[in-house]
Each structure stands twice: as structure tokens, then as C-alpha cells.
Amino acid sequence: MLRSARIVVVDDTPANVLLLQAMLEADGYEAVEGFTDPVAALDAILKAPPDLVLLDIRMPFMDGHQVMARITSEIKEYLPIIVLTAQTDEETRIKALSGGAKDFLSKPFDQAEVLHRIRNTLETKLVYNERREHASLLEEVVSERTQELAHMASHDLITGLPNRASIRRDVARMEGKGKGLVMLVAIERLGNVSDVMGPAVGEMVLRSCAEELRDRMPKDSLMGYWGGSDFFVYVPGGDIDICVRKVLEYFSQPLVYDGVEVVLDARIGTCAYPDDGVEADRLVQRAGLAMITGRRHGVDHYPFSVALEEEAAKRHGIERELRRAVERNQLQLYYQPKLRLSDGVAIGMEALVRWIHPEMGFVSPGQFIPVAEETGAIVPVGEWVLRQAMIDCTAWRKKGYDIVVAVNVSGRQFSGIDLPGLVERFLGETGLDPVGLEVEITESALLHDLEQAKNVLDAIRELGISIALDDFGTGYSSLSYLRQLPLTTLKVDQSFVRYLDQNTDDQAMTRTIVKMAHGLGLKAVAEGIESEFHANFLRDIDCEIGQGYLFAKPMPGSAFTDWVNVKPTQKFAAS
């Protein structure tokens, strides 16, 4: 009976019509007609009403709402309409329901959902036709179906939780009814699951996460699905620590869903209701800011404070102005000399970027470099630094100073641009001898994609340029990757040098790093030298090169010439 039902598909996209026809015919439906012209479809429907209409909303000449209006006004018998739409907002659904729609099919189509909803709708029509004379029973069926659709309009189809529109209404109703705390829970790496295992597994995992979160929340809490991988939770009262701990404990270990092991993370931002807001969007914005701050600091849970908004506004201002800093010539290069520890002779310098803003004044590198890294602005800034340092070094070498300039390169520059090509072009433009340039890269930048990093460094080394590994020992230090890379220099991080006169562990670590460098055929450079003890200790363990405030603070390029003309050994009084 159901398979012989006459079904009309109306969608201005031929591919959608063909896809639905194929799905239905493959499932045994015998009378499926397709139309891409809504006017022609309406004419056919009015002449011979089918058993079911699958109707697209957005179409040229006559949209789905207009077609529904004609059908419901001119056909008096029961004709169910299922709306086809890519829009999921409540307004669209309510308008369609008001116009006569009985159900929805979301684009892109899911075959199981399509067949399930069509079968349900046809069964409803069959019940209606068979028991038309029982008006009371029909009203009950329609009422139940309407309630189900109203539930669908206010709940997420995958998680079953209240959706964003429903959360907004519920929060609005809370005004004046006490205090509580809001959690915004983000499930990280959820997108990777869908990418690797397919959207069906991704939806299963999302649904399971929703169930697990709901089970860990108090019964009087308000919970909903905000979208993406974010869940909204309101807990009345002031004790949210237990909830946070339960969530983080659950996601701290590999999870198994239907026999599939998945590794996920949860990050949580919290804020107070009503102190931090009385509207859902405001609360989510503030909890989200706290969560992002926590991610930046490497912690899983972070509470909101007004200071975070002030910091965010400042970061936004820095981001906005930083993109203009290069073209407005607001950046300057400072240079910190490097000395040969055996005799105190200056043999090079490290280029350090400084930003002098006309209104903000001196902007600390600690403020703008992280912002530049996050936003990608580090790429144009890094290009400017590289080119300007090469220009300056060329000028100094032409004056007879046999020095090497070291330029820091970020991870973004490794992955976002053709770094070897850029270096080669700047060598041609500036005329710098490749031996006058050293590229410094940190461990963290390398480990994101070691194979790509090796290829980039190999290409740079082939140009005759030295390569230093900066901040060695502070990250994932490994001999296995050190041997793979074309390094020439290993830099001992200043965190080891700073307390050499107080900490024997730092002495042992520094001695080991220098010995390791020599064992790999690399030069050792120590940064952060601030005392005679530091300098003498490093010289005694055969560390070749050093830099730090004992010798010189970073200085403008114009001051470097004056500094280097003073007898260098006066700056390094060896005992």
C-alpha cells in the first residue's frame, strides 16, 4: 500500500530531484514524479492531488511557501507536505509549519532519514484515510504530530538537546529567579573524528558526548546544544567545580564509542549569571572568551573576569594596528651582539623586532608577537624583519665588519610561505653573502611537521646559510630529530643560564647541552648571560659564543657601529 503511493518531488535543483527519486525508487516506491519548475508542479498537483509532496522552499518564480499556500487553499483533502530545506533556523521552520508543512528534510539529504520520514508521513496519511470518520482520533494524531514538530523546531536533531533558539528563550525566562553559573563546554578534536571516520561516526560521537554531559549535570541544570562542538550549561547556585571536574575527568582518557576508540579534549569557560549577563548570547560570549583565554594559557578551565574583555580589546587593537605597522614604517630592528667567549670579540648579532606606535608608544614584543603568531600577521612582519636585517648586515659587511646576523623564523613562516624562495630572493636583492645570515628556529616550530621542516631547512642550508636551533632544552628535545636536521648551531636557552650561579642542576644541563652540540658537530651559543660567573662558566665548558646584558642590551642598528668600534674585550672582562 505505501509503496504504491504517488509522491511528487519539487526542487529547482535537478540533482536533488534525481537523488530523491533514486532513493525512493530503490526502496520500492512505484510512482515518484519529479519537477524542477514549481509552476508546472503546482498545476500537476492541483489537477491530480498526490499522496505526498516533497517541496523545496527556495525556488525562482514561485517559492515553496507560495506553492504550499495554493495547495492548502485549493485542495481540501488531506495532502501532507514535507519541506526540503538547508535552513535550520526556527523562523523558517515555524513559517513552514504555519503554511501547512507536516515535516522537514534537511539538505544534504541522509538516505535513512529521508526514507524514515517519508514512511512515517505516508503511514500518518494512511491512518487518516482509513479512519477519516473518526474525527476525534484524527485530531489526536495531528496534535501529537504537531507537538513532535514543535519539539523538532526547538531541539537539535542529533543531540536531542534544546537548540540555540530554545536556550535563548529559557535564559530569558530565568530573569529575576536567582543566581547561578554558566559553563560553555567545547569538545575539541570532534571535527577530526568526522574527517577521519566519516560524518556518521562524528554524529554518533557528538550524540554520545551530549548524553555523557547531561548525565554529569545536576537535575535542575539547564543544558543545550549551542552549535558546532559547544554545549551550554546553566547550573543554579554557585557550586560548579564538581561539574567541571566530572567533565574534564571524563574527557581526560581515550573514549570508546561503538567499538571505536576516540581521543577528545574538553575545554570549559565559565561566567556568572546574572552578574556577567542575563542574555544567552552575552553569557556565551563571555564564557567563550574565558575558554579561549584558557586555551591560550594551556589550561582546560578558565573563569571569566572583566579584565579578560579589556585584554581582548587590547589584543584586538594590537591585531588591527599590527597589520598596518609594516606599511606605515612603525617597526624597527634592534640588534643584540654575540661575542666569542674565548676572546670577547663580537662576531655577530641577533635581530630583534620592536614596534613603536604613534599612539600606543612602545609595544612590547611579549604583547604583539603572540598576537602576530595567532593571526598570521607574523608572516608579513617576519618578511620585513628578514629583509631589513639582510640590508643592514650587507652594509656592515661592506664596511669591513665580519659579522653574521641571526633572524628568528616562526612556525607560520615555515608552513605559510616559500621560505627558501623568499630568502634566495632577498639574497639577490640585498647582495648579502649567504655566510652573513643565520636563521634561528624554535623546537616547537619544527615539531608541528618535522618532515616539512627538514625539507625547508635543507633548502635554506643549500643556499649556504647557517641554521640555529633556538631555545633548546625547553621543549621536546630529542637526539633523533637533531640528527635529521641540517643544523649548524645549538642555542642554550636563557632559562638554564639565568641561575647557573645558584643551581647545580642547571649547570649540569648546560654542560650536557654544550657537550651534545659538540658531539653533533654543532657550535654552542648561550643566551641570557648577565654576570661574570655566567660568562666564565660557559667559557670553561667550551661554549663558543654568548649573548646577554653582560655584554650589551639590544640596540638600534645605528648604535651598533659605535658599540663595536669600542674595544670588545672591555665588554667581557675574563678572569
Coordinates of C-alpha atoms in Angstrom, one line a residue:
M1 CA 0.0 0.0 0.0
L2 CA 2.7 2.5 1.0
R3 CA 5.0 1.6 -1.9
S4 CA 2.2 2.4 -4.4
A5 CA 1.7 5.9 -3.0
R6 CA 2.0 8.7 -5.6
I7 CA 4.8 11.1 -4.5
V8 CA 5.7 14.4 -6.1
V9 CA 9.2 15.9 -5.7
V10 CA 9.5 19.7 -6.3
D11 CA 13.0 21.2 -6.2
D12 CA 14.6 23.7 -8.7
T13 CA 17.9 21.8 -8.5
P14 CA 17.7 18.8 -10.8
A15 CA 20.4 16.9 -8.9
N16 CA 18.2 17.0 -5.7
V17 CA 15.1 15.7 -7.7
L18 CA 17.1 12.9 -9.3
L19 CA 18.7 11.9 -5.9
L20 CA 15.3 11.7 -4.1
Q21 CA 13.7 9.8 -7.0
A22 CA 16.6 7.3 -6.9
M23 CA 16.4 6.9 -3.1
L24 CA 12.6 6.3 -3.2
E25 CA 12.6 4.0 -6.3
A26 CA 15.4 2.0 -4.8
D27 CA 13.3 1.5 -1.7
G28 CA 10.4 0.2 -3.8
Y29 CA 8.2 3.2 -4.3
E30 CA 6.5 2.9 -7.7
A31 CA 5.0 6.3 -8.5
V32 CA 7.6 9.1 -8.0
E33 CA 7.3 12.2 -10.1
G34 CA 9.9 15.0 -10.2
F35 CA 9.6 18.7 -11.1
T36 CA 12.2 21.4 -11.2
D37 CA 9.5 24.1 -12.2
P38 CA 7.3 25.0 -9.3
V39 CA 4.6 26.4 -11.6
A40 CA 4.3 23.2 -13.6
A41 CA 4.5 21.1 -10.4
L42 CA 1.6 23.1 -8.8
D43 CA -0.5 22.7 -11.9
A44 CA 0.0 18.9 -11.9
I45 CA -0.7 18.7 -8.1
L46 CA -3.9 20.7 -8.4
K47 CA -5.1 18.6 -11.3
A48 CA -4.4 15.3 -9.7
P49 CA -3.5 15.5 -6.0
P50 CA -0.8 13.0 -5.0
D51 CA -0.4 11.2 -1.7
L52 CA 2.7 13.2 -0.6
V53 CA 4.6 16.3 -1.8
L54 CA 8.3 16.9 -1.1
L55 CA 8.7 20.6 -1.5
D56 CA 11.8 22.9 -1.7
I57 CA 11.4 26.3 0.0
R58 CA 13.8 28.5 -2.0
M59 CA 12.9 28.4 -5.8
P60 CA 12.7 31.0 -8.5
F61 CA 9.4 32.4 -9.9
M62 CA 7.3 30.8 -7.1
D63 CA 8.8 29.8 -3.7
G64 CA 7.8 26.9 -1.5
H65 CA 5.6 29.0 0.8
Q66 CA 3.6 30.2 -2.2
V67 CA 3.2 26.7 -3.5
M68 CA 2.0 25.5 -0.1
A69 CA -0.5 28.3 0.2
R70 CA -2.1 27.4 -3.1
I71 CA -2.2 23.7 -2.2
T72 CA -3.7 24.2 1.2
S73 CA -6.3 26.7 -0.1
E74 CA -7.4 24.7 -3.1
I75 CA -7.1 21.1 -2.1
K76 CA -9.5 20.3 0.7
E77 CA -8.5 16.7 1.3
Y78 CA -5.5 15.7 3.5
L79 CA -2.3 16.2 1.5
P80 CA 0.9 16.0 3.6
I81 CA 3.8 18.2 2.6
I82 CA 7.4 17.6 3.6
V83 CA 9.6 20.7 3.3
L84 CA 13.1 20.3 1.8
T85 CA 15.5 23.0 3.2
A86 CA 19.1 23.7 4.0
Q87 CA 17.9 26.3 6.6
T88 CA 17.7 25.2 10.2
D89 CA 16.6 28.4 11.9
E90 CA 13.4 28.4 14.0
E91 CA 11.8 31.2 12.0
T92 CA 12.0 29.1 8.7
R93 CA 10.6 26.0 10.4
I94 CA 7.7 27.9 12.1
K95 CA 6.7 29.7 8.9
A96 CA 6.7 26.3 7.1
L97 CA 4.6 24.7 9.8
S98 CA 2.2 27.6 9.7
G99 CA 1.9 27.2 6.0
G100 CA 0.9 23.6 6.1
A101 CA 4.1 21.6 6.3
K102 CA 4.0 18.3 8.2
D103 CA 7.7 17.5 8.4
F104 CA 11.2 18.6 7.3
L105 CA 14.1 17.0 5.4
S106 CA 17.4 18.8 5.8
K107 CA 19.9 19.2 3.0
P108 CA 22.2 17.5 2.3
F109 CA 19.9 14.5 2.4
D110 CA 20.5 11.5 4.6
Q111 CA 19.0 8.4 2.9
A112 CA 17.9 6.7 6.1
E113 CA 16.3 9.9 7.4
V114 CA 14.5 10.5 4.0
L115 CA 13.0 7.0 3.9
H116 CA 12.1 7.1 7.6
R117 CA 10.3 10.4 7.4
I118 CA 8.5 9.6 4.2
R119 CA 7.4 6.3 5.6
N120 CA 6.2 7.9 8.8
T121 CA 4.3 10.6 6.8
L122 CA 2.6 8.1 4.5
E123 CA 1.6 6.0 7.4
T124 CA 0.1 9.0 9.1
K125 CA -1.9 9.7 5.9
L126 CA -3.0 6.1 5.7
V127 CA -4.3 6.2 9.2
Y128 CA -6.1 9.4 8.3
N129 CA -7.7 7.9 5.2
E130 CA -8.7 4.7 6.9
R131 CA -10.2 6.4 9.9
R132 CA -11.5 9.6 8.4
E133 CA -14.8 9.1 10.0
H134 CA -13.3 9.2 13.5
A135 CA -12.6 12.9 13.8
S136 CA -11.5 12.7 17.4
L137 CA -8.8 10.1 16.7
L138 CA -7.6 12.1 13.7
E139 CA -7.3 15.3 15.9
E140 CA -5.3 13.3 18.4
V141 CA -2.9 12.1 15.7
V142 CA -2.5 15.5 14.3
S143 CA -2.0 17.1 17.7
E144 CA 0.7 14.6 18.6
R145 CA 2.5 15.1 15.3
T146 CA 2.3 18.9 15.7
Q147 CA 3.8 18.6 19.2
E148 CA 6.6 16.4 17.7
L149 CA 7.3 19.0 15.0
A150 CA 7.3 21.8 17.6
H151 CA 9.8 19.7 19.6
M152 CA 11.9 19.4 16.4
A153 CA 11.8 23.1 15.9
S154 CA 13.2 23.8 19.4
H155 CA 15.6 20.8 19.7
D156 CA 18.8 19.7 17.9
L157 CA 18.1 16.6 15.8
I158 CA 21.4 14.9 16.5
T159 CA 21.9 15.5 20.2
G160 CA 18.3 15.8 21.2
L161 CA 19.1 18.8 23.4
P162 CA 17.4 22.2 23.3
N163 CA 18.9 24.2 20.4
R164 CA 20.2 27.7 20.4
A165 CA 16.8 29.4 20.0
S166 CA 15.4 27.3 22.8
I167 CA 18.3 28.2 25.1
R168 CA 17.7 31.9 24.4
R169 CA 14.1 31.6 25.4
D170 CA 14.8 29.6 28.5
V171 CA 17.5 32.0 29.7
A172 CA 15.2 34.9 29.1
R173 CA 12.6 33.3 31.4
M174 CA 15.2 33.0 34.2
E175 CA 15.5 36.7 34.8
G176 CA 14.9 37.6 38.4
K177 CA 14.9 33.9 39.5
G178 CA 18.2 33.7 41.3
K179 CA 21.9 33.3 40.6
G180 CA 24.0 30.6 39.0
L181 CA 27.0 29.8 36.9
V182 CA 27.2 29.2 33.1
M183 CA 29.5 26.7 31.5
L184 CA 30.5 26.7 27.8
V185 CA 31.9 23.3 27.1
A186 CA 33.8 22.9 23.9
I187 CA 34.6 19.3 22.7
E188 CA 37.9 19.6 20.9
R189 CA 39.1 17.3 18.0
L190 CA 35.5 16.4 17.3
G191 CA 36.0 17.6 13.7
N192 CA 38.9 15.2 13.3
V193 CA 36.6 12.3 14.1
S194 CA 34.2 13.3 11.2
D195 CA 37.1 13.9 8.8
V196 CA 38.8 10.6 9.5
M197 CA 35.9 8.2 10.3
G198 CA 33.1 9.9 8.4
P199 CA 30.1 12.1 9.4
A200 CA 28.0 9.2 10.7
V201 CA 30.6 8.4 13.3
G202 CA 31.0 12.1 14.1
E203 CA 27.3 12.4 14.7
M204 CA 27.3 9.3 16.9
V205 CA 30.2 10.7 19.0
L206 CA 28.5 14.1 19.3
R207 CA 25.3 12.4 20.4
S208 CA 27.2 10.3 22.9
C209 CA 29.1 13.4 24.3
A210 CA 25.7 15.1 24.8
E211 CA 24.4 12.2 26.8
E212 CA 27.5 11.9 28.9
L213 CA 27.5 15.7 29.7
R214 CA 23.8 15.5 30.6
D215 CA 24.4 12.6 32.9
R216 CA 27.1 14.6 34.7
M217 CA 25.0 17.7 35.3
P218 CA 22.6 18.4 38.3
K219 CA 19.0 17.6 37.6
D220 CA 18.0 21.2 38.0
S221 CA 20.5 22.5 35.5
L222 CA 19.6 23.9 32.0
M223 CA 21.6 22.3 29.2
G224 CA 21.5 22.8 25.5
Y225 CA 23.5 22.4 22.3
W226 CA 24.8 25.8 21.2
G227 CA 26.3 24.6 17.9
G228 CA 29.5 23.2 16.4
S229 CA 31.2 21.4 19.3
D230 CA 29.9 23.8 22.0
F231 CA 27.4 22.9 24.8
F232 CA 25.7 25.5 27.1
V233 CA 25.1 24.5 30.7
Y234 CA 23.5 26.7 33.4
V235 CA 23.8 25.4 37.0
P236 CA 21.7 27.2 39.7
G237 CA 23.6 28.3 42.8
G238 CA 27.3 28.9 43.0
D239 CA 29.0 25.4 43.0
I240 CA 30.2 24.4 39.6
D241 CA 33.6 23.0 40.4
I242 CA 32.2 19.4 40.8
C243 CA 30.6 19.7 37.3
V244 CA 33.8 21.0 35.8
R245 CA 35.8 18.2 37.4
K246 CA 33.4 15.5 36.2
V247 CA 33.5 16.7 32.6
L248 CA 37.3 17.1 32.5
E249 CA 37.8 13.7 34.1
Y250 CA 35.6 12.0 31.5
F251 CA 37.4 13.5 28.5
S252 CA 40.9 13.0 30.0
Q253 CA 41.1 9.5 28.8
P254 CA 40.5 7.7 25.4
L255 CA 36.9 7.1 24.8
V256 CA 35.2 4.1 23.1
Y257 CA 32.1 4.7 21.0
D258 CA 30.5 1.6 19.4
G259 CA 33.9 -0.2 19.5
V260 CA 35.8 2.8 18.1
E261 CA 38.4 4.4 20.3
V262 CA 38.4 8.2 20.0
V263 CA 40.7 10.8 21.7
L264 CA 38.9 14.0 22.6
D265 CA 39.6 17.0 24.8
A266 CA 37.2 19.3 26.6
R267 CA 37.8 23.0 27.4
I268 CA 35.5 25.0 29.6
G269 CA 34.9 28.6 30.1
T270 CA 32.6 29.8 32.9
C271 CA 30.8 33.0 33.8
A272 CA 28.2 34.1 36.4
Y273 CA 24.5 34.7 35.9
P274 CA 23.2 37.4 36.2
D275 CA 26.4 39.3 37.1
D276 CA 28.1 38.7 33.7
G277 CA 24.9 38.9 31.7
V278 CA 21.2 38.0 31.5
E279 CA 21.0 37.1 27.8
A280 CA 22.2 33.8 26.5
D281 CA 24.4 35.3 23.7
R282 CA 26.1 37.6 26.2
L283 CA 26.8 34.8 28.6
V284 CA 28.1 32.5 25.8
Q285 CA 30.3 35.4 24.5
R286 CA 31.9 35.9 28.0
A287 CA 32.3 32.2 28.8
G288 CA 33.7 31.7 25.3
L289 CA 36.3 34.4 25.9
A290 CA 37.3 32.7 29.1
M291 CA 37.6 29.4 27.3
I292 CA 39.8 30.9 24.6
T293 CA 42.0 32.5 27.2
G294 CA 42.3 29.2 28.9
R295 CA 43.4 27.5 25.6
R296 CA 46.0 30.2 25.1
H297 CA 47.4 29.6 28.6
G298 CA 47.2 25.8 28.2
V299 CA 44.6 25.1 30.8
D300 CA 41.3 23.2 30.5
H301 CA 39.1 25.5 32.6
Y302 CA 39.2 29.3 32.9
P303 CA 36.7 31.6 34.6
F304 CA 35.6 34.9 33.1
S305 CA 36.7 38.3 34.5
V306 CA 36.2 41.8 33.2
A307 CA 40.0 42.0 32.8
L308 CA 39.7 39.4 30.0
E309 CA 37.5 41.7 28.0
E310 CA 39.9 44.6 28.5
E311 CA 42.8 42.3 27.4
A312 CA 40.8 41.1 24.4
A313 CA 40.0 44.6 23.4
K314 CA 43.7 45.4 23.7
R315 CA 44.7 42.4 21.7
H316 CA 42.1 43.3 19.0
G317 CA 43.6 46.8 18.8
I318 CA 47.1 45.3 18.6
E319 CA 46.0 42.9 15.8
R320 CA 44.3 45.7 13.9
E321 CA 47.2 48.1 14.1
L322 CA 49.9 45.4 13.6
R323 CA 48.6 44.7 10.1
R324 CA 49.4 48.3 9.2
A325 CA 52.7 48.6 11.1
V326 CA 54.8 47.3 8.2
E327 CA 53.4 49.7 5.6
R328 CA 53.5 52.6 8.0
N329 CA 57.2 52.0 8.9
Q330 CA 56.4 51.6 12.6
L331 CA 58.7 48.6 13.0
Q332 CA 62.3 48.9 14.0
L333 CA 65.1 46.4 14.3
Y334 CA 67.3 46.2 17.4
Y335 CA 70.4 44.1 17.5
Q336 CA 71.9 42.2 20.4
P337 CA 75.6 41.4 19.8
K338 CA 77.0 37.9 20.1
L339 CA 80.6 37.5 21.4
R340 CA 83.2 34.8 21.0
L341 CA 83.7 33.8 24.6
S342 CA 87.3 32.9 24.3
D343 CA 88.5 36.4 23.5
G344 CA 85.3 38.7 23.7
V345 CA 85.3 39.6 20.1
A346 CA 81.9 40.5 18.6
I347 CA 81.2 38.1 15.7
G348 CA 77.5 38.7 15.1
M349 CA 74.2 39.8 16.4
E350 CA 70.6 38.7 16.7
A351 CA 67.9 40.8 15.0
L352 CA 65.0 41.6 17.3
V353 CA 61.9 43.5 16.1
R354 CA 60.5 46.4 18.0
W355 CA 57.2 48.3 17.4
I356 CA 56.9 52.0 18.1
H357 CA 53.2 53.0 17.6
P358 CA 52.4 56.7 17.3
E359 CA 49.6 56.4 19.9
M360 CA 50.3 53.3 21.9
G361 CA 54.0 54.1 22.2
F362 CA 56.4 51.2 22.6
V363 CA 54.5 47.9 22.3
S364 CA 56.3 45.0 24.0
P365 CA 57.3 42.1 21.8
G366 CA 55.7 39.9 24.5
Q367 CA 52.4 41.6 23.6
F368 CA 52.4 41.7 19.8
I369 CA 54.4 38.7 18.8
P370 CA 51.9 36.2 20.3
V371 CA 49.1 38.1 18.5
A372 CA 51.0 38.1 15.3
E373 CA 51.6 34.3 15.6
E374 CA 47.9 33.6 16.2
T375 CA 46.5 35.9 13.5
G376 CA 49.1 35.2 10.8
A377 CA 50.4 38.8 10.8
I378 CA 53.8 37.3 11.7
V379 CA 54.3 36.4 8.1
P380 CA 54.5 40.0 6.7
V381 CA 56.3 41.1 9.9
G382 CA 58.7 38.3 9.5
E383 CA 59.4 39.1 5.9
W384 CA 60.1 42.7 6.8
V385 CA 62.5 41.7 9.6
L386 CA 64.4 39.2 7.3
R387 CA 64.8 41.7 4.5
Q388 CA 65.8 44.7 6.8
A389 CA 68.3 42.6 8.7
M390 CA 69.9 41.4 5.5
I391 CA 70.1 45.0 4.3
D392 CA 71.7 46.2 7.5
C393 CA 74.1 43.3 7.6
T394 CA 75.2 43.9 4.0
A395 CA 76.0 47.5 4.9
W396 CA 78.1 46.4 7.9
R397 CA 80.0 43.8 6.0
K398 CA 80.8 46.3 3.3
K399 CA 82.4 48.5 6.0
G400 CA 84.6 45.6 6.9
Y401 CA 82.8 44.1 9.9
D402 CA 83.0 40.3 9.5
I403 CA 79.7 39.6 11.3
V404 CA 76.7 37.3 11.0
V405 CA 73.1 38.4 11.6
A406 CA 70.7 35.9 13.1
V407 CA 67.0 36.2 12.2
N408 CA 64.2 34.3 14.1
V409 CA 61.8 32.4 11.8
S410 CA 58.3 31.4 13.1
G411 CA 56.4 28.2 12.5
R412 CA 53.9 30.2 10.4
Q413 CA 56.6 31.2 8.1
F414 CA 57.6 27.5 7.7
S415 CA 54.1 26.4 6.6
G416 CA 52.6 29.6 5.1
I417 CA 55.2 30.7 2.6
D418 CA 58.0 29.5 0.4
L419 CA 60.7 30.5 2.9
P420 CA 63.7 29.2 0.9
G421 CA 62.5 31.1 -2.2
L422 CA 62.0 34.2 -0.1
V423 CA 65.5 34.0 1.4
E424 CA 67.0 33.4 -2.0
R425 CA 65.2 36.4 -3.5
F426 CA 66.3 38.7 -0.6
L427 CA 69.9 37.5 -1.1
G428 CA 69.7 38.7 -4.7
E429 CA 68.1 42.0 -3.8
T430 CA 70.4 42.9 -0.9
G431 CA 73.6 41.4 -2.3
L432 CA 74.3 39.8 1.1
D433 CA 76.9 37.0 1.2
P434 CA 75.0 33.9 2.5
V435 CA 77.6 33.3 5.2
G436 CA 76.4 36.6 6.7
L437 CA 73.0 35.2 7.5
E438 CA 71.8 32.7 10.2
V439 CA 68.2 31.5 10.5
E440 CA 67.0 30.7 14.0
I441 CA 64.1 28.3 14.5
T442 CA 62.5 27.0 17.7
E443 CA 61.8 23.4 18.6
S444 CA 58.0 24.0 18.7
A445 CA 58.0 25.3 15.1
L446 CA 59.9 22.2 13.9
L447 CA 57.8 19.5 15.6
H448 CA 54.5 20.5 14.0
D449 CA 55.6 18.8 10.8
L450 CA 59.1 17.5 11.1
E451 CA 59.4 16.2 7.5
Q452 CA 58.3 19.5 6.0
A453 CA 60.6 21.4 8.4
K454 CA 63.5 19.3 7.3
N455 CA 62.8 19.9 3.6
V456 CA 62.6 23.7 4.2
L457 CA 65.8 23.7 6.3
D458 CA 67.7 21.6 3.7
A459 CA 66.8 24.1 1.0
I460 CA 67.9 27.0 3.2
R461 CA 71.2 25.3 4.1
E462 CA 71.9 24.6 0.4
L463 CA 71.9 28.4 -0.1
G464 CA 75.0 28.5 2.2
I465 CA 73.1 29.9 5.2
S466 CA 73.7 28.8 8.8
I467 CA 70.8 27.3 10.9
A468 CA 70.5 27.6 14.6
L469 CA 68.0 25.7 16.9
D470 CA 66.8 28.3 19.4
D471 CA 65.5 27.7 23.0
F472 CA 67.0 24.2 23.0
G473 CA 66.0 22.1 26.0
T474 CA 62.7 23.9 26.8
G475 CA 60.5 21.7 24.6
Y476 CA 60.6 18.2 23.1
S477 CA 64.3 17.8 22.9
S478 CA 65.3 14.7 21.1
L479 CA 68.6 13.5 19.6
S480 CA 66.7 11.6 16.9
Y481 CA 65.3 14.7 15.2
L482 CA 68.5 16.7 15.9
R483 CA 70.5 14.3 13.8
Q484 CA 68.0 14.6 10.9
L485 CA 68.2 18.4 10.6
P486 CA 70.9 20.4 8.8
L487 CA 71.8 22.4 11.9
T488 CA 75.0 24.4 12.4
T489 CA 74.3 25.8 15.9
L490 CA 72.6 24.9 19.1
K491 CA 71.4 27.7 21.4
V492 CA 71.3 27.1 25.2
D493 CA 68.1 28.7 26.4
Q494 CA 68.5 31.6 28.9
S495 CA 66.3 29.7 31.4
F496 CA 69.3 27.4 32.0
V497 CA 71.8 30.2 32.1
R498 CA 70.0 32.5 34.4
Y499 CA 70.6 30.6 37.6
L500 CA 74.0 28.9 36.8
D501 CA 75.5 30.5 39.9
Q502 CA 72.8 29.1 42.1
N503 CA 71.6 25.8 40.6
T504 CA 73.9 22.8 40.1
D505 CA 71.1 21.1 38.0
D506 CA 71.2 24.0 35.5
Q507 CA 75.0 23.7 35.4
A508 CA 74.8 20.0 34.6
M509 CA 72.1 20.6 32.0
T510 CA 74.0 23.4 30.3
R511 CA 77.2 21.3 30.3
T512 CA 75.3 18.4 28.8
I513 CA 73.7 20.6 26.0
V514 CA 77.1 22.1 25.1
K515 CA 78.7 18.7 25.0
M516 CA 75.8 17.3 22.9
A517 CA 76.2 20.2 20.4
H518 CA 79.9 19.4 20.0
G519 CA 79.2 15.7 19.7
L520 CA 76.9 16.5 16.8
G521 CA 79.4 18.8 15.2
L522 CA 77.5 22.0 16.1
K523 CA 78.5 25.3 17.7
A524 CA 77.1 26.2 21.0
V525 CA 75.6 29.6 21.8
A526 CA 74.4 30.6 25.2
E527 CA 71.9 33.4 25.6
G528 CA 70.9 35.4 28.7
I529 CA 74.5 35.9 30.1
E530 CA 74.2 38.6 32.8
S531 CA 77.2 38.0 35.1
E532 CA 80.9 37.3 35.1
F533 CA 80.1 33.9 36.6
H534 CA 77.8 33.0 33.7
A535 CA 80.5 34.0 31.2
N536 CA 83.3 32.3 32.9
F537 CA 81.4 29.0 33.5
L538 CA 80.3 28.9 29.8
R539 CA 83.8 29.6 28.6
D540 CA 85.2 26.9 30.8
I541 CA 82.9 24.3 29.3
D542 CA 83.9 25.4 25.8
C543 CA 80.7 27.1 24.8
E544 CA 81.9 29.1 21.8
I545 CA 79.5 32.1 21.7
G546 CA 77.4 34.1 24.1
Q547 CA 75.0 36.9 24.3
G548 CA 73.3 38.8 27.1
Y549 CA 73.1 42.0 29.1
L550 CA 76.6 41.5 30.5
F551 CA 78.0 42.3 27.0
A552 CA 75.2 44.5 25.6
K553 CA 71.5 45.1 25.6
P554 CA 69.6 45.1 22.2
M555 CA 70.4 48.3 20.4
P556 CA 69.3 50.1 17.3
G557 CA 71.3 49.4 14.2
S558 CA 72.7 53.0 14.3
A559 CA 74.2 52.3 17.7
F560 CA 75.7 49.0 16.8
T561 CA 78.6 50.6 14.8
D562 CA 79.5 52.9 17.7
W563 CA 79.4 49.9 20.1
V564 CA 81.5 47.6 18.0
N565 CA 84.2 50.3 17.5
V566 CA 84.9 50.3 21.2
K567 CA 87.4 47.6 22.1
P568 CA 85.2 44.5 22.5
T569 CA 87.3 43.0 25.3
Q570 CA 86.3 45.9 27.5
K571 CA 82.8 44.4 27.5
F572 CA 84.0 41.0 28.5
A573 CA 86.4 41.1 31.5
A574 CA 87.6 37.5 31.6
S575 CA 89.0 36.4 34.9

